[in-house]
């Protein structure tokens, strides 16, 4: 199938690390993305990783890619209340259509 | 600053009405997309367009049509709205480049009564 799967909810305490997981299905995906959706807003790109990379770090964000298991994760260090949002992973297929396949989204709640 | 705007934030329509959702981008992007977002289902692609007057079906095109007469504008049309089309509708645009980042509008929450 073409599903990109995520757990629906995650709750963490302020200052802790958050890890949001995603499994995808297409081993030929070129780019994998993490988007953030704040309440009442559209999605905004947080970070992305090219499929020939294993890891990418960008300030508090760390993306890990396990191609063998088709598993992508986003780690947010020192999670803040402003990180409360829905996080979507997405894959872009090699077919050249520039389409995304989005995951179901993980709602992150940060407790003060 | 890149911008994708949608004509309405909230819309309430009755079953059987024809509904137009408008999306405008100011970034001269070739690609534009319409998604619907439902809890637990993520974003599902309805239609997309690579160029003016060009359209392709996404994963759930039934009950929808689109129009792209100008590069900056992509319209989603519900010919005869039904209650199962109550949803959040998101428009996005992207440039044809290596990273293929999509830029999203704020969304239109449509309720069909």
PDB file of C-alpha atoms in Angstrom:
ATOM      1  CA  UNK A   1       0.000   0.000   0.000  1.00  0.00           C
ATOM      2  CA  UNK A   2       0.892   3.668  -0.097  1.00  0.00           C
ATOM      3  CA  UNK A   3       0.248   4.490   3.547  1.00  0.00           C
ATOM      4  CA  UNK A   4       2.579   6.677   5.535  1.00  0.00           C
ATOM      5  CA  UNK A   5       1.866   5.929   9.168  1.00  0.00           C
ATOM      6  CA  UNK A   6       2.292   7.898  12.350  1.00  0.00           C
ATOM      7  CA  UNK A   7       0.975   7.578  15.871  1.00  0.00           C
ATOM      8  CA  UNK A   8      -1.835  10.055  16.470  1.00  0.00           C
ATOM      9  CA  UNK A   9      -0.848  11.584  19.815  1.00  0.00           C
ATOM     10  CA  UNK A  10       2.239  12.345  21.867  1.00  0.00           C
ATOM     11  CA  UNK A  11       2.406  14.138  25.183  1.00  0.00           C
ATOM     12  CA  UNK A  12       5.670  15.349  26.763  1.00  0.00           C
ATOM     13  CA  UNK A  13       6.730  17.647  29.562  1.00  0.00           C
ATOM     14  CA  UNK A  14       8.334  20.993  28.810  1.00  0.00           C
ATOM     15  CA  UNK A  15      12.112  20.628  28.617  1.00  0.00           C
ATOM     16  CA  UNK A  16      12.011  16.940  27.711  1.00  0.00           C
ATOM     17  CA  UNK A  17      12.842  15.558  24.268  1.00  0.00           C
ATOM     18  CA  UNK A  18      10.041  14.559  21.902  1.00  0.00           C
ATOM     19  CA  UNK A  19      10.415  11.798  19.348  1.00  0.00           C
ATOM     20  CA  UNK A  20       7.833  11.537  16.600  1.00  0.00           C
ATOM     21  CA  UNK A  21       7.958   8.438  14.432  1.00  0.00           C
ATOM     22  CA  UNK A  22       6.845   7.692  10.904  1.00  0.00           C
ATOM     23  CA  UNK A  23       6.925   4.629   8.673  1.00  0.00           C
ATOM     24  CA  UNK A  24       6.706   4.918   4.929  1.00  0.00           C
ATOM     25  CA  UNK A  25       6.319   2.421   2.148  1.00  0.00           C
ATOM     26  CA  UNK A  26       8.137   3.543  -0.980  1.00  0.00           C
ATOM     27  CA  UNK A  27      11.846   2.774  -0.954  1.00  0.00           C
ATOM     28  CA  UNK A  28      12.277   4.922  -4.058  1.00  0.00           C
ATOM     29  CA  UNK A  29      11.241   8.120  -2.281  1.00  0.00           C
ATOM     30  CA  UNK A  30      13.714  10.910  -2.946  1.00  0.00           C
ATOM     31  CA  UNK A  31      12.947  13.337  -0.139  1.00  0.00           C
ATOM     32  CA  UNK A  32      11.249  12.874   3.201  1.00  0.00           C
ATOM     33  CA  UNK A  33       9.815  15.859   5.011  1.00  0.00           C
ATOM     34  CA  UNK A  34       8.537  16.993   8.361  1.00  0.00           C
ATOM     35  CA  UNK A  35       5.845  19.666   8.350  1.00  0.00           C
ATOM     36  CA  UNK A  36       4.363  21.462  11.350  1.00  0.00           C
ATOM     37  CA  UNK A  37       0.777  22.678  11.594  1.00  0.00           C
ATOM     38  CA  UNK A  38      -0.018  25.125  14.361  1.00  0.00           C
ATOM     39  CA  UNK A  39      -3.638  25.604  15.453  1.00  0.00           C
ATOM     40  CA  UNK A  40      -5.711  27.390  12.824  1.00  0.00           C
ATOM     41  CA  UNK A  41      -2.896  27.503  10.297  1.00  0.00           C
ATOM     42  CA  UNK A  42      -1.652  25.703   7.228  1.00  0.00           C
ATOM     43  CA  UNK A  43       1.398  23.468   7.192  1.00  0.00           C
ATOM     44  CA  UNK A  44       4.928  24.807   7.270  1.00  0.00           C
ATOM     45  CA  UNK A  45       8.074  22.905   6.332  1.00  0.00           C
ATOM     46  CA  UNK A  46      10.254  22.190   9.365  1.00  0.00           C
ATOM     47  CA  UNK A  47      12.992  20.121   7.803  1.00  0.00           C
ATOM     48  CA  UNK A  48      13.652  17.527   5.150  1.00  0.00           C
ATOM     49  CA  UNK A  49      16.154  14.776   4.459  1.00  0.00           C
ATOM     50  CA  UNK A  50      17.384  13.346   1.220  1.00  0.00           C
ATOM     51  CA  UNK A  51      16.978   9.593   0.948  1.00  0.00           C
ATOM     52  CA  UNK A  52      20.741   8.915   0.756  1.00  0.00           C
ATOM     53  CA  UNK A  53      21.293  10.484   4.188  1.00  0.00           C
ATOM     54  CA  UNK A  54      20.958   8.802   7.573  1.00  0.00           C
ATOM     55  CA  UNK A  55      20.723  11.839   9.777  1.00  0.00           C
ATOM     56  CA  UNK A  56      20.207  15.564   9.607  1.00  0.00           C
ATOM     57  CA  UNK A  57      20.492  18.023  12.480  1.00  0.00           C
ATOM     58  CA  UNK A  58      19.089  21.530  12.495  1.00  0.00           C
ATOM     59  CA  UNK A  59      19.286  23.346  15.836  1.00  0.00           C
ATOM     60  CA  UNK A  60      16.843  21.539  18.177  1.00  0.00           C
ATOM     61  CA  UNK A  61      15.649  19.181  15.441  1.00  0.00           C
ATOM     62  CA  UNK A  62      17.243  15.858  14.556  1.00  0.00           C
ATOM     63  CA  UNK A  63      15.931  13.695  11.748  1.00  0.00           C
ATOM     64  CA  UNK A  64      16.914  10.029  11.594  1.00  0.00           C
ATOM     65  CA  UNK A  65      16.284   7.876   8.545  1.00  0.00           C
ATOM     66  CA  UNK A  66      16.440   4.086   8.570  1.00  0.00           C
ATOM     67  CA  UNK A  67      16.009   3.074   4.958  1.00  0.00           C
ATOM     68  CA  UNK A  68      16.104  -0.646   5.671  1.00  0.00           C
ATOM     69  CA  UNK A  69      13.086  -0.416   7.972  1.00  0.00           C
ATOM     70  CA  UNK A  70      11.541   2.543   6.071  1.00  0.00           C
ATOM     71  CA  UNK A  71      11.424   4.449   9.350  1.00  0.00           C
ATOM     72  CA  UNK A  72      11.771   8.188   9.818  1.00  0.00           C
ATOM     73  CA  UNK A  73      11.879  10.015  13.129  1.00  0.00           C
ATOM     74  CA  UNK A  74      11.921  13.610  14.291  1.00  0.00           C
ATOM     75  CA  UNK A  75      13.509  14.430  17.624  1.00  0.00           C
ATOM     76  CA  UNK A  76      12.841  17.809  19.199  1.00  0.00           C
ATOM     77  CA  UNK A  77      15.275  18.625  21.977  1.00  0.00           C
ATOM     78  CA  UNK A  78      14.235  20.794  24.951  1.00  0.00           C
ATOM     79  CA  UNK A  79      10.585  20.780  23.881  1.00  0.00           C
ATOM     80  CA  UNK A  80       8.750  24.052  24.518  1.00  0.00           C
ATOM     81  CA  UNK A  81       5.044  24.864  24.779  1.00  0.00           C
ATOM     82  CA  UNK A  82       5.345  26.598  21.408  1.00  0.00           C
ATOM     83  CA  UNK A  83       6.167  23.215  19.877  1.00  0.00           C
ATOM     84  CA  UNK A  84       2.604  22.044  20.550  1.00  0.00           C
ATOM     85  CA  UNK A  85       1.210  21.359  17.076  1.00  0.00           C
ATOM     86  CA  UNK A  86       0.436  18.592  14.611  1.00  0.00           C
ATOM     87  CA  UNK A  87       3.503  17.154  12.893  1.00  0.00           C
ATOM     88  CA  UNK A  88       3.208  15.489   9.504  1.00  0.00           C
ATOM     89  CA  UNK A  89       5.788  13.394   7.769  1.00  0.00           C
ATOM     90  CA  UNK A  90       5.601  13.214   3.993  1.00  0.00           C
ATOM     91  CA  UNK A  91       7.421  11.488   1.190  1.00  0.00           C
ATOM     92  CA  UNK A  92       8.023  12.681  -2.318  1.00  0.00           C
ATOM     93  CA  UNK A  93       8.060   9.944  -4.900  1.00  0.00           C
ATOM     94  CA  UNK A  94      10.598   9.535  -7.662  1.00  0.00           C
ATOM     95  CA  UNK A  95       7.870   9.479 -10.294  1.00  0.00           C
ATOM     96  CA  UNK A  96       8.505  13.121 -11.064  1.00  0.00           C
ATOM     97  CA  UNK A  97       5.016  14.290 -10.348  1.00  0.00           C
ATOM     98  CA  UNK A  98       6.095  16.306  -7.294  1.00  0.00           C
ATOM     99  CA  UNK A  99       3.273  14.748  -5.366  1.00  0.00           C
ATOM    100  CA  UNK A 100       3.549  14.130  -1.669  1.00  0.00           C
ATOM    101  CA  UNK A 101       2.152  11.280   0.336  1.00  0.00           C
ATOM    102  CA  UNK A 102       1.386  12.610   3.805  1.00  0.00           C
ATOM    103  CA  UNK A 103       1.205  10.707   7.031  1.00  0.00           C
ATOM    104  CA  UNK A 104      -1.798  10.896   9.314  1.00  0.00           C
ATOM    105  CA  UNK A 105      -0.161  13.505  11.564  1.00  0.00           C
ATOM    106  CA  UNK A 106       0.947  13.329  15.212  1.00  0.00           C
ATOM    107  CA  UNK A 107      -0.567  15.801  17.643  1.00  0.00           C
ATOM    108  CA  UNK A 108       2.154  16.848  20.091  1.00  0.00           C
ATOM    109  CA  UNK A 109       1.011  18.286  23.393  1.00  0.00           C
ATOM    110  CA  UNK A 110       3.643  19.897  25.594  1.00  0.00           C
ATOM    111  CA  UNK A 111       2.774  20.064  29.273  1.00  0.00           C
ATOM    112  CA  UNK A 112       4.132  22.957  31.323  1.00  0.00           C
TER     113      UNK A 112
ATOM    114  CA  UNK B   1       7.670  36.630   2.017  1.00  0.00           C
ATOM    115  CA  UNK B   2       5.924  33.823   0.204  1.00  0.00           C
ATOM    116  CA  UNK B   3       2.176  33.780   0.387  1.00  0.00           C
ATOM    117  CA  UNK B   4      -0.679  31.424  -0.393  1.00  0.00           C
ATOM    118  CA  UNK B   5      -4.109  32.846   0.338  1.00  0.00           C
ATOM    119  CA  UNK B   6      -7.492  31.148   0.389  1.00  0.00           C
ATOM    120  CA  UNK B   7     -10.709  33.029  -0.198  1.00  0.00           C
ATOM    121  CA  UNK B   8     -12.469  32.054   3.025  1.00  0.00           C
ATOM    122  CA  UNK B   9     -11.411  30.748   6.439  1.00  0.00           C
ATOM    123  CA  UNK B  10     -14.885  29.410   7.241  1.00  0.00           C
ATOM    124  CA  UNK B  11     -17.739  28.511   4.929  1.00  0.00           C
ATOM    125  CA  UNK B  12     -21.169  27.032   5.602  1.00  0.00           C
ATOM    126  CA  UNK B  13     -23.172  25.648   2.682  1.00  0.00           C
ATOM    127  CA  UNK B  14     -26.272  23.526   2.195  1.00  0.00           C
ATOM    128  CA  UNK B  15     -26.434  20.096   0.603  1.00  0.00           C
ATOM    129  CA  UNK B  16     -26.693  20.369  -3.164  1.00  0.00           C
ATOM    130  CA  UNK B  17     -25.161  23.836  -3.434  1.00  0.00           C
ATOM    131  CA  UNK B  18     -22.287  24.543  -5.807  1.00  0.00           C
ATOM    132  CA  UNK B  19     -19.226  25.628  -3.840  1.00  0.00           C
ATOM    133  CA  UNK B  20     -16.130  27.456  -5.069  1.00  0.00           C
ATOM    134  CA  UNK B  21     -12.921  27.531  -3.047  1.00  0.00           C
ATOM    135  CA  UNK B  22     -10.286  29.907  -4.372  1.00  0.00           C
ATOM    136  CA  UNK B  23      -6.541  29.804  -3.858  1.00  0.00           C
ATOM    137  CA  UNK B  24      -4.006  32.395  -4.955  1.00  0.00           C
ATOM    138  CA  UNK B  25      -0.203  32.251  -4.712  1.00  0.00           C
ATOM    139  CA  UNK B  26       2.198  35.128  -5.339  1.00  0.00           C
ATOM    140  CA  UNK B  27       5.377  33.107  -5.866  1.00  0.00           C
ATOM    141  CA  UNK B  28       4.999  32.294  -9.579  1.00  0.00           C
ATOM    142  CA  UNK B  29       4.953  28.579  -8.730  1.00  0.00           C
ATOM    143  CA  UNK B  30       4.171  26.080 -11.436  1.00  0.00           C
ATOM    144  CA  UNK B  31       2.555  23.486  -9.182  1.00  0.00           C
ATOM    145  CA  UNK B  32      -0.604  23.880  -7.142  1.00  0.00           C
ATOM    146  CA  UNK B  33      -2.458  21.366  -5.008  1.00  0.00           C
ATOM    147  CA  UNK B  34      -5.759  20.919  -3.199  1.00  0.00           C
ATOM    148  CA  UNK B  35      -5.958  18.672  -0.140  1.00  0.00           C
ATOM    149  CA  UNK B  36      -8.587  17.868   2.385  1.00  0.00           C
ATOM    150  CA  UNK B  37      -7.625  17.268   5.995  1.00  0.00           C
ATOM    151  CA  UNK B  38      -9.670  15.048   8.269  1.00  0.00           C
ATOM    152  CA  UNK B  39      -8.798  13.879  11.802  1.00  0.00           C
ATOM    153  CA  UNK B  40      -6.934  10.587  11.786  1.00  0.00           C
ATOM    154  CA  UNK B  41      -6.634  10.579   7.987  1.00  0.00           C
ATOM    155  CA  UNK B  42      -3.991  13.252   7.496  1.00  0.00           C
ATOM    156  CA  UNK B  43      -3.936  15.165   4.223  1.00  0.00           C
ATOM    157  CA  UNK B  44      -5.386  13.559   1.153  1.00  0.00           C
ATOM    158  CA  UNK B  45      -4.727  14.949  -2.308  1.00  0.00           C
ATOM    159  CA  UNK B  46      -7.829  15.869  -4.297  1.00  0.00           C
ATOM    160  CA  UNK B  47      -6.373  17.445  -7.449  1.00  0.00           C
ATOM    161  CA  UNK B  48      -3.159  19.057  -8.577  1.00  0.00           C
ATOM    162  CA  UNK B  49      -1.945  21.158 -11.468  1.00  0.00           C
ATOM    163  CA  UNK B  50       1.474  21.582 -13.081  1.00  0.00           C
ATOM    164  CA  UNK B  51       0.608  24.430 -15.371  1.00  0.00           C
ATOM    165  CA  UNK B  52      -2.133  26.716 -16.532  1.00  0.00           C
ATOM    166  CA  UNK B  53      -5.154  24.806 -17.827  1.00  0.00           C
ATOM    167  CA  UNK B  54      -3.551  21.544 -16.763  1.00  0.00           C
ATOM    168  CA  UNK B  55      -4.981  19.311 -14.025  1.00  0.00           C
ATOM    169  CA  UNK B  56      -4.519  15.819 -12.711  1.00  0.00           C
ATOM    170  CA  UNK B  57      -6.581  13.757 -10.332  1.00  0.00           C
ATOM    171  CA  UNK B  58      -5.203  13.040  -6.917  1.00  0.00           C
ATOM    172  CA  UNK B  59      -6.236  10.253  -4.595  1.00  0.00           C
ATOM    173  CA  UNK B  60      -9.817  11.353  -3.869  1.00  0.00           C
ATOM    174  CA  UNK B  61     -11.147  13.404  -6.832  1.00  0.00           C
ATOM    175  CA  UNK B  62     -14.742  12.114  -6.738  1.00  0.00           C
ATOM    176  CA  UNK B  63     -17.246  14.917  -6.220  1.00  0.00           C
ATOM    177  CA  UNK B  64     -14.702  17.643  -7.002  1.00  0.00           C
ATOM    178  CA  UNK B  65     -13.412  19.503 -10.034  1.00  0.00           C
ATOM    179  CA  UNK B  66     -10.765  22.196 -10.447  1.00  0.00           C
ATOM    180  CA  UNK B  67      -9.917  25.120 -12.658  1.00  0.00           C
ATOM    181  CA  UNK B  68      -6.609  26.804 -13.375  1.00  0.00           C
ATOM    182  CA  UNK B  69      -7.098  29.623 -15.858  1.00  0.00           C
ATOM    183  CA  UNK B  70      -4.189  31.703 -14.545  1.00  0.00           C
ATOM    184  CA  UNK B  71      -0.876  30.570 -13.116  1.00  0.00           C
ATOM    185  CA  UNK B  72      -1.447  32.168  -9.729  1.00  0.00           C
ATOM    186  CA  UNK B  73      -4.996  30.908  -9.147  1.00  0.00           C
ATOM    187  CA  UNK B  74      -6.292  27.389  -8.549  1.00  0.00           C
ATOM    188  CA  UNK B  75      -9.971  26.869  -7.808  1.00  0.00           C
ATOM    189  CA  UNK B  76     -11.655  23.852  -6.248  1.00  0.00           C
ATOM    190  CA  UNK B  77     -15.292  23.288  -7.173  1.00  0.00           C
ATOM    191  CA  UNK B  78     -17.828  21.130  -5.405  1.00  0.00           C
ATOM    192  CA  UNK B  79     -20.534  20.714  -8.055  1.00  0.00           C
ATOM    193  CA  UNK B  80     -23.173  19.549  -5.569  1.00  0.00           C
ATOM    194  CA  UNK B  81     -22.002  19.702  -1.990  1.00  0.00           C
ATOM    195  CA  UNK B  82     -22.719  16.759   0.294  1.00  0.00           C
ATOM    196  CA  UNK B  83     -22.375  16.384   4.053  1.00  0.00           C
ATOM    197  CA  UNK B  84     -19.410  14.022   3.656  1.00  0.00           C
ATOM    198  CA  UNK B  85     -17.505  16.907   2.088  1.00  0.00           C
ATOM    199  CA  UNK B  86     -17.493  18.741   5.406  1.00  0.00           C
ATOM    200  CA  UNK B  87     -13.772  19.117   6.030  1.00  0.00           C
ATOM    201  CA  UNK B  88     -10.751  21.411   6.180  1.00  0.00           C
ATOM    202  CA  UNK B  89      -9.478  22.219   2.675  1.00  0.00           C
ATOM    203  CA  UNK B  90      -5.855  23.200   2.212  1.00  0.00           C
ATOM    204  CA  UNK B  91      -4.264  24.666  -0.881  1.00  0.00           C
ATOM    205  CA  UNK B  92      -0.522  24.485  -1.541  1.00  0.00           C
ATOM    206  CA  UNK B  93       1.930  25.525  -4.213  1.00  0.00           C
ATOM    207  CA  UNK B  94       5.477  24.517  -5.075  1.00  0.00           C
ATOM    208  CA  UNK B  95       8.219  25.298  -7.491  1.00  0.00           C
ATOM    209  CA  UNK B  96       9.639  22.603  -9.727  1.00  0.00           C
ATOM    210  CA  UNK B  97      13.017  22.305  -8.023  1.00  0.00           C
ATOM    211  CA  UNK B  98      15.163  19.774  -6.190  1.00  0.00           C
ATOM    212  CA  UNK B  99      13.632  20.127  -2.738  1.00  0.00           C
ATOM    213  CA  UNK B 100      10.042  20.539  -3.844  1.00  0.00           C
ATOM    214  CA  UNK B 101       8.893  22.365  -0.716  1.00  0.00           C
ATOM    215  CA  UNK B 102       5.156  22.936  -0.636  1.00  0.00           C
ATOM    216  CA  UNK B 103       3.807  26.233   0.713  1.00  0.00           C
ATOM    217  CA  UNK B 104       0.378  26.071   2.281  1.00  0.00           C
ATOM    218  CA  UNK B 105      -2.504  28.452   2.679  1.00  0.00           C
ATOM    219  CA  UNK B 106      -4.277  28.790   6.059  1.00  0.00           C
ATOM    220  CA  UNK B 107      -7.122  26.482   5.053  1.00  0.00           C
ATOM    221  CA  UNK B 108     -10.871  26.778   4.579  1.00  0.00           C
ATOM    222  CA  UNK B 109     -13.100  24.956   7.022  1.00  0.00           C
ATOM    223  CA  UNK B 110     -16.180  23.967   5.041  1.00  0.00           C
ATOM    224  CA  UNK B 111     -19.344  22.777   6.741  1.00  0.00           C
ATOM    225  CA  UNK B 112     -22.096  21.284   4.577  1.00  0.00           C
ATOM    226  CA  UNK B 113     -25.476  21.119   6.303  1.00  0.00           C
TER     227      UNK B 113
END
